[in-house]
Coordinates of C-alpha atoms in Angstrom, one line a residue:
M1 CA 17.5 -19.2 21.6
S2 CA 15.9 -16.3 19.8
P3 CA 17.6 -15.1 16.5
D4 CA 19.5 -11.8 16.9
L5 CA 17.8 -9.0 14.8
S6 CA 20.5 -6.3 15.3
T7 CA 22.1 -4.8 12.4
T8 CA 24.3 -1.8 11.5
Y9 CA 23.2 1.1 9.2
L10 CA 25.0 4.3 8.6
G11 CA 27.3 3.6 11.5
L12 CA 24.3 3.2 13.8
E13 CA 23.6 0.1 15.9
L14 CA 20.0 -0.8 15.4
R15 CA 18.1 -3.4 17.4
S16 CA 16.1 -4.4 14.2
P17 CA 16.5 -4.0 10.4
L18 CA 12.8 -2.8 10.2
V19 CA 13.1 1.0 9.8
V20 CA 10.1 3.3 9.6
G21 CA 10.5 5.2 6.3
A22 CA 9.7 8.9 5.9
A23 CA 6.0 9.5 5.8
R24 CA 4.1 12.5 7.5
P25 CA 1.3 10.4 9.1
L26 CA 4.0 8.2 10.7
S27 CA 6.3 10.8 12.1
E28 CA 4.3 14.0 12.7
D29 CA 2.2 12.7 15.7
P30 CA 4.3 12.3 18.9
D31 CA 1.9 9.4 20.0
V32 CA 2.5 7.5 16.9
L33 CA 6.3 7.9 17.2
L34 CA 6.2 6.4 20.6
A35 CA 4.0 3.6 19.5
L36 CA 6.3 2.8 16.6
E37 CA 9.2 2.5 19.0
R38 CA 7.2 0.1 21.3
A39 CA 6.3 -1.9 18.3
G40 CA 10.0 -2.6 17.6
A41 CA 11.3 -0.1 15.1
G42 CA 15.0 0.0 14.7
A43 CA 15.0 3.6 13.7
I44 CA 12.6 6.2 12.5
V45 CA 13.0 8.4 9.5
L46 CA 11.0 11.6 10.1
H47 CA 9.0 13.1 7.2
S48 CA 10.9 15.3 4.7
L49 CA 11.5 18.9 5.2
F50 CA 11.1 20.2 1.5
Q51 CA 13.4 22.7 -0.1
E52 CA 10.3 24.6 -1.3
E53 CA 9.2 25.1 2.4
I54 CA 12.6 26.6 3.5
E55 CA 12.9 28.8 0.4
Q56 CA 9.3 30.0 0.4
Q57 CA 9.4 31.2 4.1
Q58 CA 12.8 32.8 3.4
L59 CA 11.1 34.8 0.6
D60 CA 8.2 35.6 2.7
L61 CA 10.5 37.0 5.5
H62 CA 12.4 39.0 2.9
R63 CA 9.1 40.6 1.6
H64 CA 8.0 41.3 5.1
L65 CA 11.2 43.0 6.0
L66 CA 11.0 45.3 2.9
L67 CA 7.3 46.1 3.6
G68 CA 7.1 50.0 3.8
S69 CA 10.8 50.6 3.1
D70 CA 9.9 53.1 0.4
S71 CA 7.3 54.9 2.6
Y72 CA 7.7 58.0 4.7
G73 CA 9.6 57.9 7.9
E74 CA 6.4 58.4 9.8
A75 CA 5.1 55.0 8.9
L76 CA 7.2 53.3 11.5
S77 CA 4.5 50.7 12.1
Y78 CA 5.5 49.0 8.9
V79 CA 8.8 47.8 10.4
P80 CA 8.4 44.2 11.8
E81 CA 9.2 43.5 15.3
A82 CA 12.7 42.0 15.7
A83 CA 11.2 39.0 17.6
I84 CA 9.2 37.9 14.5
S85 CA 10.6 34.8 13.1
H86 CA 9.8 33.1 9.9
D87 CA 12.4 30.2 9.8
G88 CA 11.2 27.7 7.4
D89 CA 12.7 24.8 9.4
A90 CA 11.9 25.9 12.9
L91 CA 8.9 23.6 13.5
Y92 CA 10.5 20.7 12.0
L93 CA 13.7 21.2 14.2
R94 CA 11.6 21.5 17.2
H95 CA 9.9 18.2 16.4
L96 CA 13.3 16.6 15.7
D97 CA 14.5 17.8 19.1
W98 CA 11.4 16.4 20.9
A99 CA 11.9 13.0 19.1
R100 CA 15.4 12.9 20.1
Q101 CA 14.6 13.5 23.7
H102 CA 11.7 11.1 23.9
L103 CA 12.9 8.1 21.8
S104 CA 15.7 5.8 22.7
I105 CA 16.1 4.6 18.9
P106 CA 17.9 6.6 16.3
V107 CA 16.0 9.4 14.7
I108 CA 17.0 10.2 11.1
A109 CA 16.1 13.6 9.6
S110 CA 15.0 13.9 6.0
L111 CA 15.8 16.7 3.6
N112 CA 14.0 17.0 0.2
G113 CA 15.6 19.1 -2.6
T114 CA 15.8 19.3 -6.3
H115 CA 18.8 21.7 -6.9
P116 CA 21.7 23.2 -5.0
G117 CA 21.3 26.2 -2.8
R118 CA 21.4 27.9 0.5
W119 CA 18.7 25.5 1.8
V120 CA 21.2 22.8 2.4
E121 CA 22.4 24.9 5.4
T122 CA 19.5 23.4 7.1
A123 CA 21.4 20.1 7.4
R124 CA 23.7 21.8 9.9
R125 CA 20.6 22.8 12.1
M126 CA 19.4 19.3 11.8
E127 CA 22.6 18.0 13.2
A128 CA 22.5 20.5 16.0
A129 CA 18.9 19.4 16.9
G130 CA 20.1 15.9 17.5
A131 CA 19.6 13.9 14.2
A132 CA 21.4 10.6 14.2
A133 CA 21.8 10.9 10.4
I134 CA 20.4 12.6 7.5
E135 CA 18.5 11.0 4.5
L136 CA 18.7 13.2 1.5
N137 CA 15.7 12.8 -0.7
I138 CA 16.6 14.1 -4.2
Y139 CA 13.9 14.2 -6.9
A140 CA 12.9 16.4 -9.7
L141 CA 10.9 15.8 -12.8
P142 CA 13.1 17.1 -15.6
T143 CA 11.0 18.5 -18.6
D144 CA 13.5 20.9 -20.1
P145 CA 14.5 19.5 -23.5
L146 CA 17.8 21.5 -23.4
L147 CA 18.9 19.9 -20.0
S148 CA 21.1 16.9 -20.6
S149 CA 21.3 13.8 -18.4
A150 CA 24.8 14.6 -17.6
A151 CA 23.7 18.0 -16.2
I152 CA 20.9 16.4 -14.1
E153 CA 23.5 13.9 -12.6
A154 CA 26.0 16.6 -11.9
E155 CA 23.3 18.6 -10.0
V156 CA 22.5 15.6 -7.8
E157 CA 26.1 15.1 -7.1
E158 CA 26.6 18.8 -6.2
I159 CA 23.6 18.6 -3.7
V160 CA 25.3 15.7 -1.9
R161 CA 28.6 17.6 -1.9
E162 CA 27.0 20.7 -0.4
V163 CA 25.2 18.8 2.3
R164 CA 28.2 16.8 3.2
A165 CA 30.2 20.1 3.5
E166 CA 27.6 21.2 6.1
V167 CA 27.5 18.1 8.4
G168 CA 29.6 15.4 10.0
L169 CA 26.5 13.1 10.3
P170 CA 26.1 9.9 8.3
L171 CA 24.4 10.8 5.1
A172 CA 22.1 8.5 3.0
V173 CA 20.8 9.4 -0.4
K174 CA 17.3 8.3 -1.4
L175 CA 17.4 7.9 -5.1
S176 CA 15.1 7.5 -8.1
P177 CA 15.8 4.4 -10.3
F178 CA 15.7 6.7 -13.3
F179 CA 19.4 6.9 -14.1
T180 CA 21.0 5.8 -17.4
N181 CA 23.8 4.1 -15.4
L182 CA 22.9 3.7 -11.8
V183 CA 26.1 1.9 -10.9
A184 CA 28.2 4.9 -12.2
M185 CA 25.9 7.3 -10.4
V186 CA 26.3 5.4 -7.2
R187 CA 30.1 5.8 -7.4
R188 CA 29.9 9.5 -8.0
L189 CA 27.6 9.9 -4.7
R190 CA 30.0 7.8 -2.7
E191 CA 32.8 10.1 -3.9
A192 CA 30.8 13.1 -3.0
G193 CA 30.2 12.0 0.5
A194 CA 27.3 9.6 0.7
D195 CA 27.5 6.9 3.4
G196 CA 24.5 4.9 2.2
L197 CA 21.7 4.6 -0.3
V198 CA 18.0 4.2 0.0
L199 CA 16.5 2.3 -3.0
F200 CA 14.1 3.6 -4.2
N201 CA 12.2 6.8 -4.0
R202 CA 8.5 5.9 -4.6
F203 CA 6.6 8.5 -6.7
Y204 CA 2.9 9.2 -6.4
Q205 CA 1.7 9.9 -10.0
P206 CA -1.3 12.1 -10.6
D207 CA -4.4 10.6 -12.2
I208 CA -7.0 12.0 -14.5
D209 CA -10.7 12.3 -13.5
I210 CA -12.4 11.5 -16.7
E211 CA -15.9 12.7 -15.4
T212 CA -14.7 16.2 -14.0
L213 CA -11.7 16.6 -16.4
E214 CA -9.4 17.4 -13.5
V215 CA -5.9 16.2 -12.7
R216 CA -5.9 14.7 -9.1
P217 CA -3.5 13.2 -6.8
N218 CA -4.0 9.4 -6.3
L219 CA -2.1 7.9 -3.5
L220 CA -1.6 4.2 -4.1
L221 CA 0.3 2.4 -1.3
S222 CA 2.9 -0.1 -2.1
T223 CA 2.3 -3.9 -2.5
P224 CA 4.8 -6.8 -2.3
H225 CA 5.0 -6.6 -6.1
D226 CA 6.9 -3.3 -5.7
L227 CA 9.8 -5.3 -3.9
R228 CA 11.3 -6.6 -7.0
L229 CA 12.9 -3.3 -8.5
P230 CA 14.8 -2.4 -5.3
M231 CA 15.7 -6.0 -4.5
R232 CA 17.4 -6.4 -7.9
W233 CA 19.4 -3.2 -7.7
I234 CA 20.5 -3.9 -4.1
A235 CA 21.7 -7.3 -5.2
L236 CA 23.6 -5.7 -8.1
L237 CA 25.2 -3.0 -6.0
H238 CA 26.0 -5.0 -2.8
G239 CA 29.7 -5.3 -2.4
H240 CA 30.7 -3.0 -5.2
E241 CA 30.8 0.2 -3.2
P242 CA 31.4 0.7 0.6
L243 CA 27.9 2.1 1.1
D244 CA 25.1 0.8 3.3
L245 CA 21.9 -0.1 1.4
A246 CA 18.4 0.3 2.5
G247 CA 15.5 -1.3 0.7
S248 CA 12.3 0.7 0.3
G249 CA 9.0 -0.2 -1.2
G250 CA 7.0 -3.4 -0.8
V251 CA 7.8 -4.7 2.6
H252 CA 4.5 -6.0 3.9
R253 CA 5.5 -9.4 5.3
G254 CA 8.6 -10.8 7.3
T255 CA 9.7 -12.7 4.1
D256 CA 9.8 -9.5 2.3
A257 CA 12.4 -8.2 4.5
V258 CA 14.2 -11.6 4.2
R259 CA 14.4 -11.1 0.5
L260 CA 16.0 -7.5 0.7
L261 CA 18.3 -8.6 3.4
M262 CA 19.5 -11.5 1.3
A263 CA 20.0 -9.2 -1.7
G264 CA 22.3 -7.0 0.4
A265 CA 20.2 -4.5 2.4
C266 CA 21.4 -3.5 5.8
V267 CA 17.7 -2.4 6.7
T268 CA 14.4 -2.4 5.1
Q269 CA 12.2 0.6 5.3
V270 CA 8.4 0.2 6.1
V271 CA 5.8 2.6 5.2
G272 CA 2.7 1.2 3.3
A273 CA 2.1 -1.7 5.7
L274 CA 2.2 0.7 8.7
L275 CA -0.2 3.2 6.9
R276 CA -2.7 0.3 6.2
H277 CA -2.6 -1.5 9.6
G278 CA -1.1 1.0 12.1
P279 CA 2.1 0.9 14.1
Q280 CA 1.3 -2.5 15.7
R281 CA 2.0 -4.2 12.2
L282 CA 5.6 -3.6 13.0
S283 CA 5.4 -6.1 15.9
G284 CA 3.9 -8.6 13.4
L285 CA 6.7 -8.1 10.8
E286 CA 9.3 -8.5 13.6
E287 CA 7.7 -11.8 14.8
E288 CA 7.4 -13.2 11.1
L289 CA 11.1 -12.3 10.6
R290 CA 12.2 -13.9 13.8
Q291 CA 10.2 -17.0 13.1
W292 CA 11.6 -17.4 9.5
L293 CA 15.1 -17.1 10.9
A294 CA 14.4 -19.8 13.6
E295 CA 12.8 -22.2 11.1
H296 CA 15.8 -21.9 8.7
D297 CA 18.4 -22.2 11.5
H298 CA 19.8 -18.7 11.3
G299 CA 21.2 -17.2 14.5
S300 CA 21.0 -13.7 13.4
V301 CA 20.0 -11.2 10.6
R302 CA 23.6 -10.4 9.9
E303 CA 24.0 -14.0 8.4
L304 CA 21.5 -13.2 5.7
I305 CA 22.9 -9.9 4.5
G306 CA 24.1 -10.1 0.9
C307 CA 24.0 -13.9 0.7
M308 CA 22.1 -13.8 -2.4
S309 CA 23.6 -10.6 -4.0
Q310 CA 24.9 -10.9 -7.5
S311 CA 28.5 -11.4 -6.3
R312 CA 27.6 -14.4 -4.1
C313 CA 24.6 -16.0 -5.6
P314 CA 25.0 -19.4 -7.5
N315 CA 24.2 -17.7 -10.8
P316 CA 25.1 -14.1 -10.9
S317 CA 23.7 -13.6 -14.5
E318 CA 20.2 -14.1 -13.1
F319 CA 20.1 -10.6 -12.0
E320 CA 20.9 -9.3 -15.5
R321 CA 19.6 -9.9 -19.1
A322 CA 19.6 -13.7 -18.8
H323 CA 17.0 -13.3 -16.0
Y324 CA 14.7 -11.4 -18.4
M325 CA 15.2 -14.1 -21.1
L326 CA 14.3 -16.9 -18.6
A327 CA 11.3 -15.0 -17.6
V328 CA 10.0 -14.7 -21.1
Q329 CA 10.7 -18.3 -22.0
T330 CA 9.0 -19.7 -18.9
F331 CA 5.9 -17.5 -19.1
R332 CA 2.5 -19.4 -19.3
P333 CA -0.6 -17.4 -20.2
A334 CA -2.7 -19.9 -18.5
A335 CA -0.8 -19.5 -15.2
A336 CA -1.0 -15.8 -15.4
A337 CA -4.8 -15.9 -16.0
A338 CA -5.2 -17.9 -12.8
A339 CA -2.9 -15.9 -10.6
P340 CA -4.5 -13.7 -7.9
G341 CA -4.3 -10.0 -8.4
P342 CA -6.3 -6.8 -8.6
W343 CA -6.9 -7.1 -12.4

């Protein structure tokens, strides 16, 4: 009998733990969305709608409405037609509505912001457009020397509270790993209304072109090496708060998904492998996951979830400092020199 791949995430019943993460090339094209569903996606997270997009178009509309307001009454042509609309979220919401109507799997909307504001009202429109849940992607690069870490954390918490006040949908928060005490931050987010966490947000750092002396974007897709950070924190967090955990970053093989599920993830988000190999790679990942389960006599994915979390693994200290000490003590330069890699 084939293993059961179904799982539950944010209260949603999914046919597979393989969820397509938020990335514009994977969710903007309707044909790609349909191909991802055929390939076995458990759910799809649409690309993010950014706070800057919403606020900029609101400002553009305001300036347009004020155009000619100080002019003479004869200049009536300056007054815009009432039918003109500049809603920053209109296109995204139409796309979300299309996806809801044409896909049978859950479609999760993604909202990206850096500070509280009226932009969070868009969450309510996402709910009305048919989103099954909302993934709140919060990230800012703090550079103000007078801004304390406590103030930054309070702002993140306030964003979650404001979005929760707007919607009754399940709410996942996609976090950065850069918190002084992530466990404490997770508790605050749960109290603010989060139902789940996506660990972690992966940032695309700029590069320097040493010939042209320009700062340029340099998109580097994930590799399986990136799996370690989310896996460790998912293992540490599993069972401590009633939150569903999603692992993001580094899932390129079926066994990568197995590791995250064992650590305590309900689902694993896939992006880099699909950007490299196309939607059909999802079918390969599903088959590899199914084969591993069968070979190890597991009847379902649910049997794996959390079996190697800190609270359930044979030696819980391996996920903390003792793990670091063991790694240092067992390191062998000769083995490192012979290991495969890009160096």
